[in-house]
Tab-separated table of C-alpha atoms in Angstrom:
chain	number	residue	atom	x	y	z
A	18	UNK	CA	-17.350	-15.976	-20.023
A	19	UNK	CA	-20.697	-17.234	-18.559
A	20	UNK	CA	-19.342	-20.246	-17.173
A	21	UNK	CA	-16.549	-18.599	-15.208
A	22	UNK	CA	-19.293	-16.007	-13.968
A	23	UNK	CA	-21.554	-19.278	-13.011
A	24	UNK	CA	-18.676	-20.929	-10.877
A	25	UNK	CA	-17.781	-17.624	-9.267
A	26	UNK	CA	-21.263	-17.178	-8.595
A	27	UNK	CA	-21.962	-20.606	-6.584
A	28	UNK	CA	-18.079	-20.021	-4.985
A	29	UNK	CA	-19.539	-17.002	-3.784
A	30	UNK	CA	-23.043	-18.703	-2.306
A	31	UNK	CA	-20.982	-21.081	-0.818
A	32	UNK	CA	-19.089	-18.374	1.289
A	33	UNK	CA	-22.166	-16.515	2.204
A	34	UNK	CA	-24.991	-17.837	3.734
A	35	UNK	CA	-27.412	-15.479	1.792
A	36	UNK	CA	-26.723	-12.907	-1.092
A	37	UNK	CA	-29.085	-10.439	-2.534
A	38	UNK	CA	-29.669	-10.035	-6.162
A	39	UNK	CA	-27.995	-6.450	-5.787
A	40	UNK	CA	-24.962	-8.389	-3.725
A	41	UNK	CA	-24.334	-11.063	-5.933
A	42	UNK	CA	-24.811	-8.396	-9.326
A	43	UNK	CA	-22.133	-5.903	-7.704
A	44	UNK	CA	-20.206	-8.881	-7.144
A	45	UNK	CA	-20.100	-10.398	-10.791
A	46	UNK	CA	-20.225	-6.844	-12.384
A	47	UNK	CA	-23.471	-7.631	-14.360
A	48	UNK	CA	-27.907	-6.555	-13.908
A	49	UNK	CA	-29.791	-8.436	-11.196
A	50	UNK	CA	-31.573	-9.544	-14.129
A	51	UNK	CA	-28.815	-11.570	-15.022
A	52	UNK	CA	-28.314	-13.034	-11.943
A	53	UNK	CA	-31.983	-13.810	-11.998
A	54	UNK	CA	-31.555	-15.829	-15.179
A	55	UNK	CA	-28.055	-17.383	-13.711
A	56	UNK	CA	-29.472	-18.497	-10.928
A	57	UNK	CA	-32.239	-20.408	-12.726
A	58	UNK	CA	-29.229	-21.766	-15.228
A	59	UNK	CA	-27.942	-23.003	-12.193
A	60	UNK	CA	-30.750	-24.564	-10.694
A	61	UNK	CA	-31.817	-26.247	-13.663
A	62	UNK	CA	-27.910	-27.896	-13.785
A	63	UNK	CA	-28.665	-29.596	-10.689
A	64	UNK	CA	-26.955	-26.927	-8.609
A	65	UNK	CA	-29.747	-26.494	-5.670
A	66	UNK	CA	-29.651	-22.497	-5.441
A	67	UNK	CA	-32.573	-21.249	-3.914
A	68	UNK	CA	-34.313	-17.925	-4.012
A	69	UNK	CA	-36.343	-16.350	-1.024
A	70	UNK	CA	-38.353	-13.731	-1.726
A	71	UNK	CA	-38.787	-10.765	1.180
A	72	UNK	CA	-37.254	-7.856	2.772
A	73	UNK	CA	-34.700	-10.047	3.732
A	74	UNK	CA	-34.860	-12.844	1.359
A	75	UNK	CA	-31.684	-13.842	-1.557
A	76	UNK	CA	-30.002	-16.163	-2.584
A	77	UNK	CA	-28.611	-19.068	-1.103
A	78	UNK	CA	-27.542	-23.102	-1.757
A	79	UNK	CA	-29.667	-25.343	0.022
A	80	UNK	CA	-28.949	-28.297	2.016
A	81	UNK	CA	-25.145	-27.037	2.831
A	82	UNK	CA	-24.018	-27.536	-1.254
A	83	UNK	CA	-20.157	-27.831	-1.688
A	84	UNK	CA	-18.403	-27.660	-4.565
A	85	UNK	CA	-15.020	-29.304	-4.761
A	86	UNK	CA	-11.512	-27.219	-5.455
A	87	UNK	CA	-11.823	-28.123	-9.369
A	88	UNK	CA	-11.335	-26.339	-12.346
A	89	UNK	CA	-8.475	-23.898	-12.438
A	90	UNK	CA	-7.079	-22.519	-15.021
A	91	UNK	CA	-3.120	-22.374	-15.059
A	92	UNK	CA	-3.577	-19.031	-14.207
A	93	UNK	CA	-5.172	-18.684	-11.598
A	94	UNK	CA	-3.091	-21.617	-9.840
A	95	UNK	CA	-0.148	-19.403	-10.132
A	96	UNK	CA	-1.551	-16.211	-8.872
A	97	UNK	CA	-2.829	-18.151	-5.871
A	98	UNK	CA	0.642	-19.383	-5.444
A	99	UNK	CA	1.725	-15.485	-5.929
A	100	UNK	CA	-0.618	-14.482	-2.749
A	101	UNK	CA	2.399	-15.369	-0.247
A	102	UNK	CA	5.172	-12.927	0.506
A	103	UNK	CA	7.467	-15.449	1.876
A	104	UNK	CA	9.679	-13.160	3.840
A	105	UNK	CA	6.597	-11.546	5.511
A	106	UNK	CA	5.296	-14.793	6.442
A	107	UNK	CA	8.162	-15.509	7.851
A	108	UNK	CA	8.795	-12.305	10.019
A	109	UNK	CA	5.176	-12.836	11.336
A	110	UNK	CA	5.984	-16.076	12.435
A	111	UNK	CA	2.933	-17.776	9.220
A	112	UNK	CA	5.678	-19.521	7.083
A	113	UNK	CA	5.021	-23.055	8.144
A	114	UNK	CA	1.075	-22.544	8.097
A	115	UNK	CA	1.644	-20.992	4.554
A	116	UNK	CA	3.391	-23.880	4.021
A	117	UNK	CA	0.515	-26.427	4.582
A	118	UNK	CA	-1.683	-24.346	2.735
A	119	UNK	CA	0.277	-24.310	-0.194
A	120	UNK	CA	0.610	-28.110	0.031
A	121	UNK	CA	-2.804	-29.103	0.406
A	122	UNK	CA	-4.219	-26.781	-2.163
A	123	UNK	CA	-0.839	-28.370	-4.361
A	124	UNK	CA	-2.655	-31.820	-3.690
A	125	UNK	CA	-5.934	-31.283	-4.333
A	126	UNK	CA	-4.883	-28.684	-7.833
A	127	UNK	CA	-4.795	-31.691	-11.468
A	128	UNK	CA	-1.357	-33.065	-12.197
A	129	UNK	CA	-1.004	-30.589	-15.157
A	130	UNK	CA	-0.951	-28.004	-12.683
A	131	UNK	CA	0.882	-29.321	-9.748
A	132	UNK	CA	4.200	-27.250	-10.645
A	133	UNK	CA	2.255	-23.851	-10.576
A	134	UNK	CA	4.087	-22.860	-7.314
A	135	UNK	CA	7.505	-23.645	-9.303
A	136	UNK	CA	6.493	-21.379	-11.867
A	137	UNK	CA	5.177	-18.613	-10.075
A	138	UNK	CA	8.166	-18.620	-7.594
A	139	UNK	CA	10.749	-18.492	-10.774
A	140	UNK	CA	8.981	-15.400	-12.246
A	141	UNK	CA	8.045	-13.238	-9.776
A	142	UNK	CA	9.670	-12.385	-6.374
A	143	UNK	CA	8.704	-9.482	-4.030
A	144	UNK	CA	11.800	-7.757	-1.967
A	145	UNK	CA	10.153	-5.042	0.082
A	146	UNK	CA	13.025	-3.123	1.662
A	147	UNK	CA	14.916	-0.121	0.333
A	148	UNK	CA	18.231	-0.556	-1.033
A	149	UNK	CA	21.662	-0.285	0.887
A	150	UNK	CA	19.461	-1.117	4.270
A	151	UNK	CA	19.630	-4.192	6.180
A	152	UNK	CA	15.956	-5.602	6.703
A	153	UNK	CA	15.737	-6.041	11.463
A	154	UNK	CA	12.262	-8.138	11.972
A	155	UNK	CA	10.883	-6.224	14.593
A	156	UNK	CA	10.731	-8.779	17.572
A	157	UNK	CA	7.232	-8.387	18.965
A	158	UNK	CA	5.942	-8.874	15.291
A	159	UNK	CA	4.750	-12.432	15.390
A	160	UNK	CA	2.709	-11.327	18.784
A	161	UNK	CA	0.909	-8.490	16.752
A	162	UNK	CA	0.392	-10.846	14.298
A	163	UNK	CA	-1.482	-13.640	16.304
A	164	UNK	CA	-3.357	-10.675	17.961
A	165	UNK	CA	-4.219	-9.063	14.471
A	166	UNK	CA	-5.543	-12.826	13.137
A	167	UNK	CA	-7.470	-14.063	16.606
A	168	UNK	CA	-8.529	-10.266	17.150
A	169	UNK	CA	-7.392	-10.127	20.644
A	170	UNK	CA	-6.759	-6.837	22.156
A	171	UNK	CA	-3.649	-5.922	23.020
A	172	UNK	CA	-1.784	-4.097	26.432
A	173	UNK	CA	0.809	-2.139	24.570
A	174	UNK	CA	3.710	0.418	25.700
A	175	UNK	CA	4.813	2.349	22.797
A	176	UNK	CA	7.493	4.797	22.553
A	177	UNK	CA	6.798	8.356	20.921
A	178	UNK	CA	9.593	10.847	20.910
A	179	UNK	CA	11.725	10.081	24.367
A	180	UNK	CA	8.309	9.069	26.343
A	181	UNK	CA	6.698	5.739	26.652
A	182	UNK	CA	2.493	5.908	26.672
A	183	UNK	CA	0.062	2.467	27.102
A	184	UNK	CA	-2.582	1.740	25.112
A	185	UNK	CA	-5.170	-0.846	25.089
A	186	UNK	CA	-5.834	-1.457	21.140
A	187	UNK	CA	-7.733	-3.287	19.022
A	188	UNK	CA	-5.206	-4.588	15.925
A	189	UNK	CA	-7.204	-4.696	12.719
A	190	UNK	CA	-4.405	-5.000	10.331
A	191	UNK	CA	-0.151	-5.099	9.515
A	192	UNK	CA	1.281	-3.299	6.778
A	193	UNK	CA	4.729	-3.741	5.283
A	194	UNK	CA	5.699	-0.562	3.586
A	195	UNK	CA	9.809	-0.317	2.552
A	196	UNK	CA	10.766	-3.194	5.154
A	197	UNK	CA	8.988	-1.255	7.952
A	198	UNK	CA	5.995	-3.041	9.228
A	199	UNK	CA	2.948	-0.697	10.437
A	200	UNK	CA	0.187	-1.496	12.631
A	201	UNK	CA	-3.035	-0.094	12.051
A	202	UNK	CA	-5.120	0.100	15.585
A	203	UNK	CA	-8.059	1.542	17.017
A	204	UNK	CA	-7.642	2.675	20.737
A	205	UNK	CA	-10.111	0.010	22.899
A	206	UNK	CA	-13.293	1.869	24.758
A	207	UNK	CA	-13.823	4.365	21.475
A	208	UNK	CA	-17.315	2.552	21.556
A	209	UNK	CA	-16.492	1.507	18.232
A	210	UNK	CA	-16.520	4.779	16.462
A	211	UNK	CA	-12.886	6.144	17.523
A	212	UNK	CA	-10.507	6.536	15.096
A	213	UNK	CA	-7.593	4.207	13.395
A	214	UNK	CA	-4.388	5.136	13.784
A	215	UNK	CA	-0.816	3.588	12.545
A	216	UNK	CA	1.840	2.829	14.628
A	217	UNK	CA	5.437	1.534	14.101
A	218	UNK	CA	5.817	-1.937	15.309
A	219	UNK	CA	9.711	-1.480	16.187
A	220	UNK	CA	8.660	0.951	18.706
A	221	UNK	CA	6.281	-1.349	20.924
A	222	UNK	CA	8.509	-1.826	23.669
A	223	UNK	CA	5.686	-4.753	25.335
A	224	UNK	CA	2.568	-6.367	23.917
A	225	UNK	CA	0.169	-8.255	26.085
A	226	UNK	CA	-2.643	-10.277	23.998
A	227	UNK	CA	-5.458	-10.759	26.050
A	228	UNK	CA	-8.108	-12.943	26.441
A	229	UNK	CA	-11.087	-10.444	25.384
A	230	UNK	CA	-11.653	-10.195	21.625
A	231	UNK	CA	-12.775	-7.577	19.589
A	232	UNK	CA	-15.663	-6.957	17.113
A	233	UNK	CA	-14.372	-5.830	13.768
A	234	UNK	CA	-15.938	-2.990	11.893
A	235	UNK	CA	-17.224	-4.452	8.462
A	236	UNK	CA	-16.481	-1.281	7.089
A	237	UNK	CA	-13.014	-1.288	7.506
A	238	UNK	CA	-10.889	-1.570	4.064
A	239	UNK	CA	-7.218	-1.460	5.167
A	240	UNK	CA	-5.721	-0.994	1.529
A	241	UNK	CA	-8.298	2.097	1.433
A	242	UNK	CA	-6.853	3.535	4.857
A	243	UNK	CA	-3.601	2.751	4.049
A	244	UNK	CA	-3.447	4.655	0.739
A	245	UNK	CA	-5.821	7.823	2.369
A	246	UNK	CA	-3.265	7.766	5.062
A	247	UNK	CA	-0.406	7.502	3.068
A	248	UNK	CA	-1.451	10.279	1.287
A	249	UNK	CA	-2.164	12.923	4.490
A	250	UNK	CA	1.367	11.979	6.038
A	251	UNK	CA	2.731	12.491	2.386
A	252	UNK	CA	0.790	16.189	2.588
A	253	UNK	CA	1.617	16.856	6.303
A	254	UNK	CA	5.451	17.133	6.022
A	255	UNK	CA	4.850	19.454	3.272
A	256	UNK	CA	4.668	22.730	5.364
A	257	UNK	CA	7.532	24.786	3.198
A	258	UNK	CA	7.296	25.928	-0.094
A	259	UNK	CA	10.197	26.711	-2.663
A	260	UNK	CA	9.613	28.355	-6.334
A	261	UNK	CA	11.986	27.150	-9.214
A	262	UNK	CA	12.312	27.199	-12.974
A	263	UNK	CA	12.917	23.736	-15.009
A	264	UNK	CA	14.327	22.709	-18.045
A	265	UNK	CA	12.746	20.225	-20.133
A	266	UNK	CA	14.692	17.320	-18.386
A	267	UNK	CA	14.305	18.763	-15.052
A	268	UNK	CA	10.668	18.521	-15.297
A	269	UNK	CA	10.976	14.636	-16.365
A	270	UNK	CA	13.253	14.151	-12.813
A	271	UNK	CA	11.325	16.564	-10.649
A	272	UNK	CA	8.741	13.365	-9.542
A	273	UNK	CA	11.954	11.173	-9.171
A	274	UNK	CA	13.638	13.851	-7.078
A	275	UNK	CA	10.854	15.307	-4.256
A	276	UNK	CA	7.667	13.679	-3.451
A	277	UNK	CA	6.080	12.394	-6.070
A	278	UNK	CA	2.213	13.640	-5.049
A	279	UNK	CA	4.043	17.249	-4.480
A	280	UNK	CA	5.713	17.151	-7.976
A	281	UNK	CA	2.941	16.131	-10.307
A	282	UNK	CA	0.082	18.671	-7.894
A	283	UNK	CA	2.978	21.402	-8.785
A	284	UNK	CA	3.631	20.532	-12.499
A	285	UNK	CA	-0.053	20.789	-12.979
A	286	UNK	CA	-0.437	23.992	-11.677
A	287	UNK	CA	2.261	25.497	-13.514
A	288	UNK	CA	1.928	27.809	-16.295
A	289	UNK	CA	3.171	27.756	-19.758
A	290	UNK	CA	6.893	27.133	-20.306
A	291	UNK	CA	8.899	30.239	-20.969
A	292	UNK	CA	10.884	31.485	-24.293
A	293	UNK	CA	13.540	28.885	-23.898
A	294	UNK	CA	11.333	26.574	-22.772
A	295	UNK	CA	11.827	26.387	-18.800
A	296	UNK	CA	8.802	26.176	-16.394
A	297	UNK	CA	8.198	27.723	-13.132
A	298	UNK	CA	6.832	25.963	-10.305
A	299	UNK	CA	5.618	26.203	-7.092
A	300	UNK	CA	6.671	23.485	-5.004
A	301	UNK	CA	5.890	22.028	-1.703
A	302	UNK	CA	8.927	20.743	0.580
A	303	UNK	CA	9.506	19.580	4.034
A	304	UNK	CA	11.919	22.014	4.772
A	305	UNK	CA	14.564	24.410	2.845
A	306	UNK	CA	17.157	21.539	4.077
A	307	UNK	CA	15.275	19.121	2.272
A	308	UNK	CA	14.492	20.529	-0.665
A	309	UNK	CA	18.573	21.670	-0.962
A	310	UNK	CA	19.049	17.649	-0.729
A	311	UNK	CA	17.010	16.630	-3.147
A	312	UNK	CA	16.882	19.710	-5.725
A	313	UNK	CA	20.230	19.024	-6.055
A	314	UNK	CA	19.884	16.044	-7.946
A	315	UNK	CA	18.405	17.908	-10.719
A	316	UNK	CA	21.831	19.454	-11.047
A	317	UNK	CA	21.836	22.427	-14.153
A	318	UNK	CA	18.386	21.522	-14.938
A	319	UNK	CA	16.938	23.805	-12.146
A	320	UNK	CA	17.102	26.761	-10.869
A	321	UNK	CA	15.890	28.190	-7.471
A	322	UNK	CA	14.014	31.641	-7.491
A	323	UNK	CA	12.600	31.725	-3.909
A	324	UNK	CA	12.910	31.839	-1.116
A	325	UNK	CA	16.187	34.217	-1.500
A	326	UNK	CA	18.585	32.045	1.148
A	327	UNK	CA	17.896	28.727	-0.734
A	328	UNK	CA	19.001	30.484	-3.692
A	329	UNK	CA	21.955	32.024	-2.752
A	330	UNK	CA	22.935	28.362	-1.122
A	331	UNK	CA	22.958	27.046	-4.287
A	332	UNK	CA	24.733	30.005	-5.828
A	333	UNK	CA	27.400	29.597	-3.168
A	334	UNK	CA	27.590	25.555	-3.979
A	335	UNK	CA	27.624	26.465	-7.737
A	336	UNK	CA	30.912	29.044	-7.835
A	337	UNK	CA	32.492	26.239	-5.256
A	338	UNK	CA	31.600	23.669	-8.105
A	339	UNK	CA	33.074	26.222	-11.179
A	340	UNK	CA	36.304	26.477	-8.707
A	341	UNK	CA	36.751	23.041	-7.792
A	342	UNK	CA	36.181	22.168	-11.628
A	343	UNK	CA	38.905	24.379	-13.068
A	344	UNK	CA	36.108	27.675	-13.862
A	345	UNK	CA	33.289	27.217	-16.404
A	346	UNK	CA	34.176	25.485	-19.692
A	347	UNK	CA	35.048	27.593	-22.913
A	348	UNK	CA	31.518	27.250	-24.829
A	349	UNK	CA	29.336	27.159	-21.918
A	350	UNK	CA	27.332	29.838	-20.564
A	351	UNK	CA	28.379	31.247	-17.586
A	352	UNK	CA	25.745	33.059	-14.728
A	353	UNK	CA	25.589	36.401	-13.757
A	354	UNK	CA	25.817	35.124	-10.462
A	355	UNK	CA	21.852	36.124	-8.958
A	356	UNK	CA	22.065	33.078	-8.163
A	357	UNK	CA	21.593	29.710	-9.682
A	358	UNK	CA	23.562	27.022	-11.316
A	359	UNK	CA	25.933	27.015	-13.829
A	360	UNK	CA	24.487	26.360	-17.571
């Protein structure tokens, strides 16, 4: 356990000209006492880590200290080999740099581990898009790309509903979310306090790299943004509400039939199920046409109670169903027809 935490500790000197005790403790997850005493374990191993004391003193290695790619466990080998997506790489025009990479870390890895990429490509394989849709590379994606890794701005014209705008951005990072690629932006001349914003990269009609680069806010986490993002579109579309009663089972689909955030913030909310052990919910929707497509899918094990012309669309699809079907079923329970489906 201390060894590992030694190596990652002169790994991270190594990539850092100076760390602070509090850096380098929130770093290996341990008291800056600790890193006091593994820096002087360090030292005394011949590994020249040197301490300056000050307001803006730290740690650092002294005399430009490498250590050499060594030590790897099988492990880690693999997951390194797992970093690549290879059909990103290869819509943003990386696959033969990835390929390189992968090479020369191959040749400098032990023999025992040589076959880690073998391994790690037969066990674990990422296929972003949805099912039953044919994957189309946007094809000004490998020019986002080289602007997003050189952080060049970019001229861009951008379609948004049936008008075209231009905007100078800065591109700080791509996202590949269901086979649709995303960029994340801030408009250039915000003086570096404007907001990020996401835009579709199969609706750049023209993108223009220039020659000026950009300064990157260090504060910037794009899996953070992502995910906050994520969540406010996820709440934004969500400007209806319907109220229905589950069974049992259709509170076990309800996440796998709406949005998933909406179902779970609605099942908690609910109140205790009723005497035969159906719960009523308040849920948000996009729309009453939306919620009819997916509520449906829940079949018998829901039934609408508001709003009142939801309801009496399902009634109307449910005596359609009972005529189409023959009528209901000696032994089952038939409605009284105020609506709802057939139990």
């Amino acid at each position: 356990m201390r060894a590992a935490r030694l190596i990652k500790m002169v790994l991270l000197l190594q990539s850092r000209p100076t760390m602070t005790a509090a850096e380098l403790a929130r770093e290996l997850e341990v008291s800056e006492r600790t890193v006091t005493r593994d820096a002087q374990a360090l030292s005394e191993a011949g590994v020249p880590v040197y301490a300056e004391r000050g307001r803006a003193g730290g740690y650092r290695l002294v005399g430009g200290y490498r250590t050499r790619l060594t030590g790897l466990a099988r492990g880690e080998a693999e997951a390194l080999f797992l970093s690549g997506v290879p059909g990103a790489l290869r819509e943003m025009g990386l696959e033969d740099a990835a390929s390189a990479a992968r090479l020369k870390v191959s040749a400098a890895l032990l023999p025992s581990l040589r076959d880690a990429s073998r391994t790690a490509a037969q066990r674990f394989h990422l296929d972003a898009p949805n099912w039953f849709r044919e994957p189309e590379t946007p094809e000004l994606l490998p020019a986002v790309a080289d602007a997003v890794w050189d952080d060049r701005r970019v001229a861009a014209r951008y379609r948004r509903g049936t008008d075209e705008v231009v905007r100078e951005l800065e591109p700080y990072g791509l996202v590949l979310k269901a086979g649709v690629w995303y960029l994340c932006a801030r408009v250039a001349g915000t003086a570096g306090d404007g907001p990020f914003r996401v835009y579709r990269i199969d609706r750049f009609t023209a993108v223009e790299a220039g020659e000026e680069r950009f300064v990157r806010d260090d504060g910037f986490d794009l899996p953070a943004f992502w995910a906050e993002r994520a969540e406010q579109f996820a709440r934004s579309i969500l400007r209806a509400e319907v109220v229905v009663r589950l069974s049992e089972r259709g509170v076990r689909g309800l996440p796998y039939a709406v949005d998933a955030l909406s179902a779970r913030e609605a099942l908690e909310a609910a109140g205790a199920p009723d005497a035969d052990g159906w719960v009523t919910v308040a849920l948000p929707v996009e729309s009453e046409e939306v919620a009819h497509a997916q509520l449906r899918g829940l079949g018998p094990e829901v039934e609408v109670l508001a709003p009142a012309a939801l309801r009496e669309r399902f009634a109307r699809e449910a005596r359609r169903l009972a005529e189409l079907y023959g009528g209901v079923s000696a032994g089952c329970r038939g409605p009284a027809w105020s609506g709802g489906w057939v139990t």
